[in-house]
Tab-separated table of N, CA and C in Angstrom:
chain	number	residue	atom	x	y	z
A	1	UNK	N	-55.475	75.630	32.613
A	1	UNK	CA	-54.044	75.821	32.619
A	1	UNK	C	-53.546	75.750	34.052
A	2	UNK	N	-52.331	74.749	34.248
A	2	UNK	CA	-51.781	75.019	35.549
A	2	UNK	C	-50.923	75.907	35.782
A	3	UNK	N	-51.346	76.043	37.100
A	3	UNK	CA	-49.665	76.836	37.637
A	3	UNK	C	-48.647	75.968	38.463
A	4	UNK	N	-47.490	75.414	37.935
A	4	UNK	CA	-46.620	75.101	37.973
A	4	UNK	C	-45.438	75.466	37.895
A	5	UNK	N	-44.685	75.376	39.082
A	5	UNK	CA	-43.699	76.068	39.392
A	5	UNK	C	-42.493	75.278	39.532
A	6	UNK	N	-41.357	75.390	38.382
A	6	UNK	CA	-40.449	74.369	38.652
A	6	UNK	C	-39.420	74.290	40.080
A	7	UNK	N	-39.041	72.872	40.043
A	7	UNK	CA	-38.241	72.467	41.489
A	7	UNK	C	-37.234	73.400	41.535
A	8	UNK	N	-37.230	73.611	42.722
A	8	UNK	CA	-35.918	74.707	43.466
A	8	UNK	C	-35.092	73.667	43.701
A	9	UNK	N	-33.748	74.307	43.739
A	9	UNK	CA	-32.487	73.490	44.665
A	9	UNK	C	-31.714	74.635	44.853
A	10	UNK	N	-30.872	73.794	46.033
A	10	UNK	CA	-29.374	75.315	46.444
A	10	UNK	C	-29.075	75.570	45.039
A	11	UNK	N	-29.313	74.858	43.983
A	11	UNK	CA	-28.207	75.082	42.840
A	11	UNK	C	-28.873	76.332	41.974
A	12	UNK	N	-30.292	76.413	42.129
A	12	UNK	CA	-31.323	77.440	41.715
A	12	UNK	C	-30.523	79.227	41.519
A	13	UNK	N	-30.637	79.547	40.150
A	13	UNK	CA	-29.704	81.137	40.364
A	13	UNK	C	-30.637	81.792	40.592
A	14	UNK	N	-30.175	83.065	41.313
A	14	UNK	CA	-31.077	83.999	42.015
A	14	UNK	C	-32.314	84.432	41.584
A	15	UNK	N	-32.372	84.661	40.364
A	15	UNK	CA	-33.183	85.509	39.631
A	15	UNK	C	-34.353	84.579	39.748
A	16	UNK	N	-34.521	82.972	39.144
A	16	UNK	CA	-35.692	82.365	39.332
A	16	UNK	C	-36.314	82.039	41.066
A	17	UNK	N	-35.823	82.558	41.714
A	17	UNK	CA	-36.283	82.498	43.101
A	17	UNK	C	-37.717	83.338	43.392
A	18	UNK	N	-38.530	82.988	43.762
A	18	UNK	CA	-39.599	83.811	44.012
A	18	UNK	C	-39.402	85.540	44.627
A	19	UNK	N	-40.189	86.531	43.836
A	19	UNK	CA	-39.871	87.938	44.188
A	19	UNK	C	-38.548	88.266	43.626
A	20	UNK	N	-37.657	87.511	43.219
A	20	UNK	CA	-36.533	88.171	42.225
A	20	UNK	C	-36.650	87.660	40.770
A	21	UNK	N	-36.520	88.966	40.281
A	21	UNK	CA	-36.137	89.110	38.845
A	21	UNK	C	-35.161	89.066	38.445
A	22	UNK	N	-35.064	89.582	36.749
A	22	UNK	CA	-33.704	90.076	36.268
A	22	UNK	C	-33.069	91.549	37.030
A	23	UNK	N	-33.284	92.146	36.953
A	23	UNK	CA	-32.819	93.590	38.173
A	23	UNK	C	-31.839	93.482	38.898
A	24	UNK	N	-32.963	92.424	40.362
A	24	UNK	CA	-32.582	92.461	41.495
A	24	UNK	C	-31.568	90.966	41.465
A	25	UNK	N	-31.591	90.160	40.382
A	25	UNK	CA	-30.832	89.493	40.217
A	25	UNK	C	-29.616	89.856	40.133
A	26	UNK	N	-29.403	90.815	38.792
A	26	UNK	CA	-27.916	91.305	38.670
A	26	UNK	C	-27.477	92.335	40.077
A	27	UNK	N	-28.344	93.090	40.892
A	27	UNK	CA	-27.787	92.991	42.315
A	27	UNK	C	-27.151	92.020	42.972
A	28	UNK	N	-28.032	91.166	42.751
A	28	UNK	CA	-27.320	90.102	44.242
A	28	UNK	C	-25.899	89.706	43.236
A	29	UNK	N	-25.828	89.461	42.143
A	29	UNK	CA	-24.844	88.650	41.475
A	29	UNK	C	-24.131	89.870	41.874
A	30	UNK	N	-23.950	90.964	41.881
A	30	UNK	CA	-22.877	92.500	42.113
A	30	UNK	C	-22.525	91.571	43.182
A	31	UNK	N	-23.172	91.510	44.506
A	31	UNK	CA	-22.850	90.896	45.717
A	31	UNK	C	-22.336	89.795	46.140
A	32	UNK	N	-21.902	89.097	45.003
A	32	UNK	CA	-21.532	87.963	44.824
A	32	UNK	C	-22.650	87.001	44.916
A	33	UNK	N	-23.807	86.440	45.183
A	33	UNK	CA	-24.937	85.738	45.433
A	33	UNK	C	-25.499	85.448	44.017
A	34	UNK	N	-25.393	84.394	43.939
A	34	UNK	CA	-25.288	83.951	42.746
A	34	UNK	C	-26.888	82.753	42.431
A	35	UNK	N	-26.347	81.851	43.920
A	35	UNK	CA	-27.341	80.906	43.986
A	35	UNK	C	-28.520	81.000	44.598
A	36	UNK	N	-29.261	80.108	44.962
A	36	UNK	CA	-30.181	79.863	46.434
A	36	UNK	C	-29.695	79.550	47.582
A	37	UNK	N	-28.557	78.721	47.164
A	37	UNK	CA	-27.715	78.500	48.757
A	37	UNK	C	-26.812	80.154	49.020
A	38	UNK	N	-26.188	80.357	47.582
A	38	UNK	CA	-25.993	81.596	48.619
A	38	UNK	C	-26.840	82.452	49.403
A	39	UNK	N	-27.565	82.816	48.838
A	39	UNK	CA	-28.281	84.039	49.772
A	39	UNK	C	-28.843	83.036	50.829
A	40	UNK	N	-29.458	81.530	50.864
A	40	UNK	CA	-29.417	81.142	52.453
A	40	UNK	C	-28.223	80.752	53.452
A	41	UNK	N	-27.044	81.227	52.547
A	41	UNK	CA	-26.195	81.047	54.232
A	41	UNK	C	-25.530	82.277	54.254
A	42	UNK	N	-26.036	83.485	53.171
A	42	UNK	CA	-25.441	84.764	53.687
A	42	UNK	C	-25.796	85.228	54.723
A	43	UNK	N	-24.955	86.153	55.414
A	43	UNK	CA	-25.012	86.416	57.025
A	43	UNK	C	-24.932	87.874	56.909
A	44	UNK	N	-25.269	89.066	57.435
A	44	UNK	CA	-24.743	90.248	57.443
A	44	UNK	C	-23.905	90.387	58.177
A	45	UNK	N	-22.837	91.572	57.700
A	45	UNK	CA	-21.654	91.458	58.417
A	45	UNK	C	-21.554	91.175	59.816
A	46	UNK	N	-22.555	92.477	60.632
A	46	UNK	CA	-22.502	92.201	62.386
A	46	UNK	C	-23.161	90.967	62.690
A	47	UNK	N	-23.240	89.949	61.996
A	47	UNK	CA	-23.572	88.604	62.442
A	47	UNK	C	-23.428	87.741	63.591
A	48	UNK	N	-23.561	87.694	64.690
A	48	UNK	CA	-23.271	87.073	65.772
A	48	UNK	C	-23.961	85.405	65.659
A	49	UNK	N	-23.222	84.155	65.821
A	49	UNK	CA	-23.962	83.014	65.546
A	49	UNK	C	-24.671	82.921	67.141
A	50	UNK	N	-25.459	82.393	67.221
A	50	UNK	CA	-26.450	82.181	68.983
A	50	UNK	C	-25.238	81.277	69.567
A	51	UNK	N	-25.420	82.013	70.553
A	51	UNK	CA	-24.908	80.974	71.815
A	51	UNK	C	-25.229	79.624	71.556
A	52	UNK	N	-24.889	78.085	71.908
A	52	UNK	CA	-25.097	76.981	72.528
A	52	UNK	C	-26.517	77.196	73.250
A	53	UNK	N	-27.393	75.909	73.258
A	53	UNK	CA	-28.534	75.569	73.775
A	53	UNK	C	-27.623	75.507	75.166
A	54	UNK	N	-28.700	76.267	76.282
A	54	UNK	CA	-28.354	76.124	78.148
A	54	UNK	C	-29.773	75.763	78.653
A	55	UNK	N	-29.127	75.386	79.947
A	55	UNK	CA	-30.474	74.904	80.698
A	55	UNK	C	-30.943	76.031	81.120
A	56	UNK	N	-32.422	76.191	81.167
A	56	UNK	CA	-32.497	77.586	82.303
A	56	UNK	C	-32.203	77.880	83.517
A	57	UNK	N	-32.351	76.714	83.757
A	57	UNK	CA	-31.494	76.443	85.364
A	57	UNK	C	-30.236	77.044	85.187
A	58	UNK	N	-29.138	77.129	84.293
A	58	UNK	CA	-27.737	77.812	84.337
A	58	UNK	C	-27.567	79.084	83.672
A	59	UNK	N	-28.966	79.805	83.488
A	59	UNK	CA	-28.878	80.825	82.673
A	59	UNK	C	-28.492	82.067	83.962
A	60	UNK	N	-27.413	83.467	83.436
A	60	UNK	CA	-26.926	84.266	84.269
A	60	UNK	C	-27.381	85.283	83.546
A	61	UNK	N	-27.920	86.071	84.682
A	61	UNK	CA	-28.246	88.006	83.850
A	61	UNK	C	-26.909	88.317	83.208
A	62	UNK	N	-27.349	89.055	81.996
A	62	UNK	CA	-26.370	89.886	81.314
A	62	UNK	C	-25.606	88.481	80.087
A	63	UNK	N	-25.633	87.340	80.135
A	63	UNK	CA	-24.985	86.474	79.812
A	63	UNK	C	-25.596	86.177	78.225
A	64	UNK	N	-25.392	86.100	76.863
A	64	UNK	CA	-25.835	85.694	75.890
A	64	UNK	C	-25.981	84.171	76.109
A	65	UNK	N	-27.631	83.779	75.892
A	65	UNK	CA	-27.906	82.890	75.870
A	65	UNK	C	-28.943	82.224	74.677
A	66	UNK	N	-29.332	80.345	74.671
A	66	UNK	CA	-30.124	80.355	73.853
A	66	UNK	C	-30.917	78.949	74.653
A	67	UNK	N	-32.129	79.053	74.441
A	67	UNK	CA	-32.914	77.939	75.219
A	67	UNK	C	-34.010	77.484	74.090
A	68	UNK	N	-34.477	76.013	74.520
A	68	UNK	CA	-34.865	75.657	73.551
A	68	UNK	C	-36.737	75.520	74.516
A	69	UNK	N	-37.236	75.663	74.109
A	69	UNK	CA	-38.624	75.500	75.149
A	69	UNK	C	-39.607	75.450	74.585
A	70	UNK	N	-41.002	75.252	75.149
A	70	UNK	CA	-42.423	75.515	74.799
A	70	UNK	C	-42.864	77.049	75.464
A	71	UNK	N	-43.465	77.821	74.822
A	71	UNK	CA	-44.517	79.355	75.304
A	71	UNK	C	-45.243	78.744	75.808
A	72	UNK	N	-45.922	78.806	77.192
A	72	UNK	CA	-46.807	78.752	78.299
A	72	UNK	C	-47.713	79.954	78.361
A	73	UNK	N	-47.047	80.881	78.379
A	73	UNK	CA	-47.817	81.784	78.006
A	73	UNK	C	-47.236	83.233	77.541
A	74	UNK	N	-47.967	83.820	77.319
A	74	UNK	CA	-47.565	85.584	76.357
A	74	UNK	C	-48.777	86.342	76.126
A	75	UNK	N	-48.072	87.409	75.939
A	75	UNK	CA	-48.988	88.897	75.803
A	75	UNK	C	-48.322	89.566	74.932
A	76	UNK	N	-49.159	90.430	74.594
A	76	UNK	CA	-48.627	91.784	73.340
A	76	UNK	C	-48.999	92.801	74.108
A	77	UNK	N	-48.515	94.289	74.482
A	77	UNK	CA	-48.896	95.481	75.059
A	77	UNK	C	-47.780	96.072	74.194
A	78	UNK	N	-49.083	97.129	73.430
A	78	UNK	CA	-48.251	98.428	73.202
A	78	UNK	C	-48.362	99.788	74.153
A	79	UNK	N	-47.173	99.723	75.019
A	79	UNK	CA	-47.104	101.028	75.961
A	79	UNK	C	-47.243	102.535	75.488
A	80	UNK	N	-46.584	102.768	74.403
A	80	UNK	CA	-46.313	104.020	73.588
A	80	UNK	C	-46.516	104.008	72.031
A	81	UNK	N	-47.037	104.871	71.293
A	81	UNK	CA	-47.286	104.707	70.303
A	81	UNK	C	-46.048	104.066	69.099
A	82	UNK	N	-45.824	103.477	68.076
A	82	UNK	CA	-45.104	102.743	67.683
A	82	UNK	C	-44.343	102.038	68.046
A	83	UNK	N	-44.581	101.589	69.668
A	83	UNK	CA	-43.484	100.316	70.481
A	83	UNK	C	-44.601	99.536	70.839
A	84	UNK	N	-43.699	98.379	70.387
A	84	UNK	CA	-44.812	97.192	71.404
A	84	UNK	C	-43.378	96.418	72.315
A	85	UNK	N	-44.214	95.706	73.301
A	85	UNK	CA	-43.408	94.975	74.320
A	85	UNK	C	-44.022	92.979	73.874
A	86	UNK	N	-43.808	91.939	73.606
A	86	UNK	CA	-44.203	90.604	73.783
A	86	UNK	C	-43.580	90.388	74.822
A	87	UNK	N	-44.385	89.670	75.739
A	87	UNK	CA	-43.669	89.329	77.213
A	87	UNK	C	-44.462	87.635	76.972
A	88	UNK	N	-43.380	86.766	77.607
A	88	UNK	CA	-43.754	85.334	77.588
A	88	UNK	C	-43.080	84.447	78.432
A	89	UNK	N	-43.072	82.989	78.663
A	89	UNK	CA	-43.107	82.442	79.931
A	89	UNK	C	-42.831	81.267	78.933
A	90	UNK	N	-41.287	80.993	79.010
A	90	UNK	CA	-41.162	79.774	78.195
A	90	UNK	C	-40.369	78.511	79.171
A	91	UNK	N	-41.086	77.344	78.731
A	91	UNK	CA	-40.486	76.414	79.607
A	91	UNK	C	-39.936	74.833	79.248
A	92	UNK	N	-38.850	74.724	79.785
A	92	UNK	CA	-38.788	72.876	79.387
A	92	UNK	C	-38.221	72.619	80.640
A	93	UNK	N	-37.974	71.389	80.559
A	93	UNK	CA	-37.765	70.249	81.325
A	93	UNK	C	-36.598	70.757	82.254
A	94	UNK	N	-36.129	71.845	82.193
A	94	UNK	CA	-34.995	72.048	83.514
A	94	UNK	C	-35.263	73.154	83.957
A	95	UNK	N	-36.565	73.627	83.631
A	95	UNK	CA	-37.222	75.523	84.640
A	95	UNK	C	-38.326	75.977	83.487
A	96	UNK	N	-37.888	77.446	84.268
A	96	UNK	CA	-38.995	78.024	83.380
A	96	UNK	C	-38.284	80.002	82.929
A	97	UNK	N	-38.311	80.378	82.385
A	97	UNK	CA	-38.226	81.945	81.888
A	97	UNK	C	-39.173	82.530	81.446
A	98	UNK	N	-38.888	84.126	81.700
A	98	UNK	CA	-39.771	85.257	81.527
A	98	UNK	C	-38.930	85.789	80.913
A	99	UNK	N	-39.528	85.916	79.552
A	99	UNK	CA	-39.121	87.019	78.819
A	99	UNK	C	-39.570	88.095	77.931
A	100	UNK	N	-38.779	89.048	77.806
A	100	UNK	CA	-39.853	90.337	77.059
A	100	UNK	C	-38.588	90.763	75.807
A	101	UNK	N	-39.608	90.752	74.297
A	101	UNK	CA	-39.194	91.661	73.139
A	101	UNK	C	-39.377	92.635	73.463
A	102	UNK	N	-38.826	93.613	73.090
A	102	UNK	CA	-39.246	95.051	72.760
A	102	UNK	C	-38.920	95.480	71.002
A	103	UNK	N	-39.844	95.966	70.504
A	103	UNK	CA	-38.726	96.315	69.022
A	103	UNK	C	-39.592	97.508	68.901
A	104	UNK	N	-39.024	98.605	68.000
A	104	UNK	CA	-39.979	99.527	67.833
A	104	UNK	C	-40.293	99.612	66.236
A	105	UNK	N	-41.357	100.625	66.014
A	105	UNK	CA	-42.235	100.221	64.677
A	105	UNK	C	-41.385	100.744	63.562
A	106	UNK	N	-39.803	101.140	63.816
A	106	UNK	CA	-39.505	101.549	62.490
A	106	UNK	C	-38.372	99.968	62.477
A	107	UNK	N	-38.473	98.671	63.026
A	107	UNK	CA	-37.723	97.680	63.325
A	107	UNK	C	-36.348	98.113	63.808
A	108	UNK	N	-35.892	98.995	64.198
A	108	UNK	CA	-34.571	98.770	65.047
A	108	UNK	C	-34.625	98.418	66.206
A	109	UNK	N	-33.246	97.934	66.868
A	109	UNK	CA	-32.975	97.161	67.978
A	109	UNK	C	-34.359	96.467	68.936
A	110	UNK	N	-33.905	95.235	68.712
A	110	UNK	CA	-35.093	94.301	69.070
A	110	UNK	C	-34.169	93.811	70.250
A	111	UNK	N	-34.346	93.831	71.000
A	111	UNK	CA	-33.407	92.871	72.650
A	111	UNK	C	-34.317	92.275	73.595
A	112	UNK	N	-33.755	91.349	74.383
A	112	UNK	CA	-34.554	90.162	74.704
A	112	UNK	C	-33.640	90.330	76.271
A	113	UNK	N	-34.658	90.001	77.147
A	113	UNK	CA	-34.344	89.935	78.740
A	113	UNK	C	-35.001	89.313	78.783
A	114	UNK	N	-34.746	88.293	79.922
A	114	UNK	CA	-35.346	87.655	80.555
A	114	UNK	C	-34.948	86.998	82.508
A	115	UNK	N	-36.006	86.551	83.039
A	115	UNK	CA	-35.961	86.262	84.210
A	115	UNK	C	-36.192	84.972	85.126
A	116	UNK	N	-35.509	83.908	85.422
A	116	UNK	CA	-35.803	82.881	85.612
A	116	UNK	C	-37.495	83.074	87.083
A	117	UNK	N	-38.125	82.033	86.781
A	117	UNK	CA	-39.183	82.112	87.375
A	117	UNK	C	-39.939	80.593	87.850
């Protein structure tokens, strides 16, 4: 016997989506989410869309930014128990950046600094 799983499309209603049922279906439908495309272009409210792709070369402290690059390199260190730090070294064709996640283990506020290098 196979397992066969019929074709998805945006047009797909919630419920046959993988991990939703009938239940959590009639949730999302409460929420208006009806389809597959809805719930992929729902946004939560504090939604901020990313900045524009910048060069790193024009990137300014404090400034919301978004760069497009290769990892050169990275690390994981957890300093304190349920925080970790990823620190990494991303680069393309107009510089290079240092930057560090921080998030802590219950997932709130995840923020991103970084340092041209």
């Amino acid at each position: 016997m196979s397992d066969v799983r019929p074709k998805m499309t945006f047009a797909t209603d919630v419920q046959f989506l993988p991990g939703v049922g009938p239940e959590r279906a009639e949730r999302l439908h409460r929420l208006g989410l009806r389809t597959a495309r809805d719930v992929l272009f729902h946004f939560p409210r504090g939604y901020d869309r990313p900045p524009p792709d910048r060069s790193i070369g024009s990137l300014r402290d404090g400034q919301p930014a978004s760069i497009v690059g290769t990892i050169t390199d990275a690390e994981l260190a957890s300093r304190t128990p349920g925080r970790s730090v990823f620190a990494a070294i991303v680069e393309n064709e107009t510089g290079a950046v240092r930057i560090g996640l921080s998030r802590s283990a219950s997932g709130c506020g995840c923020r991103c600094r970084g340092r041209r290098g």
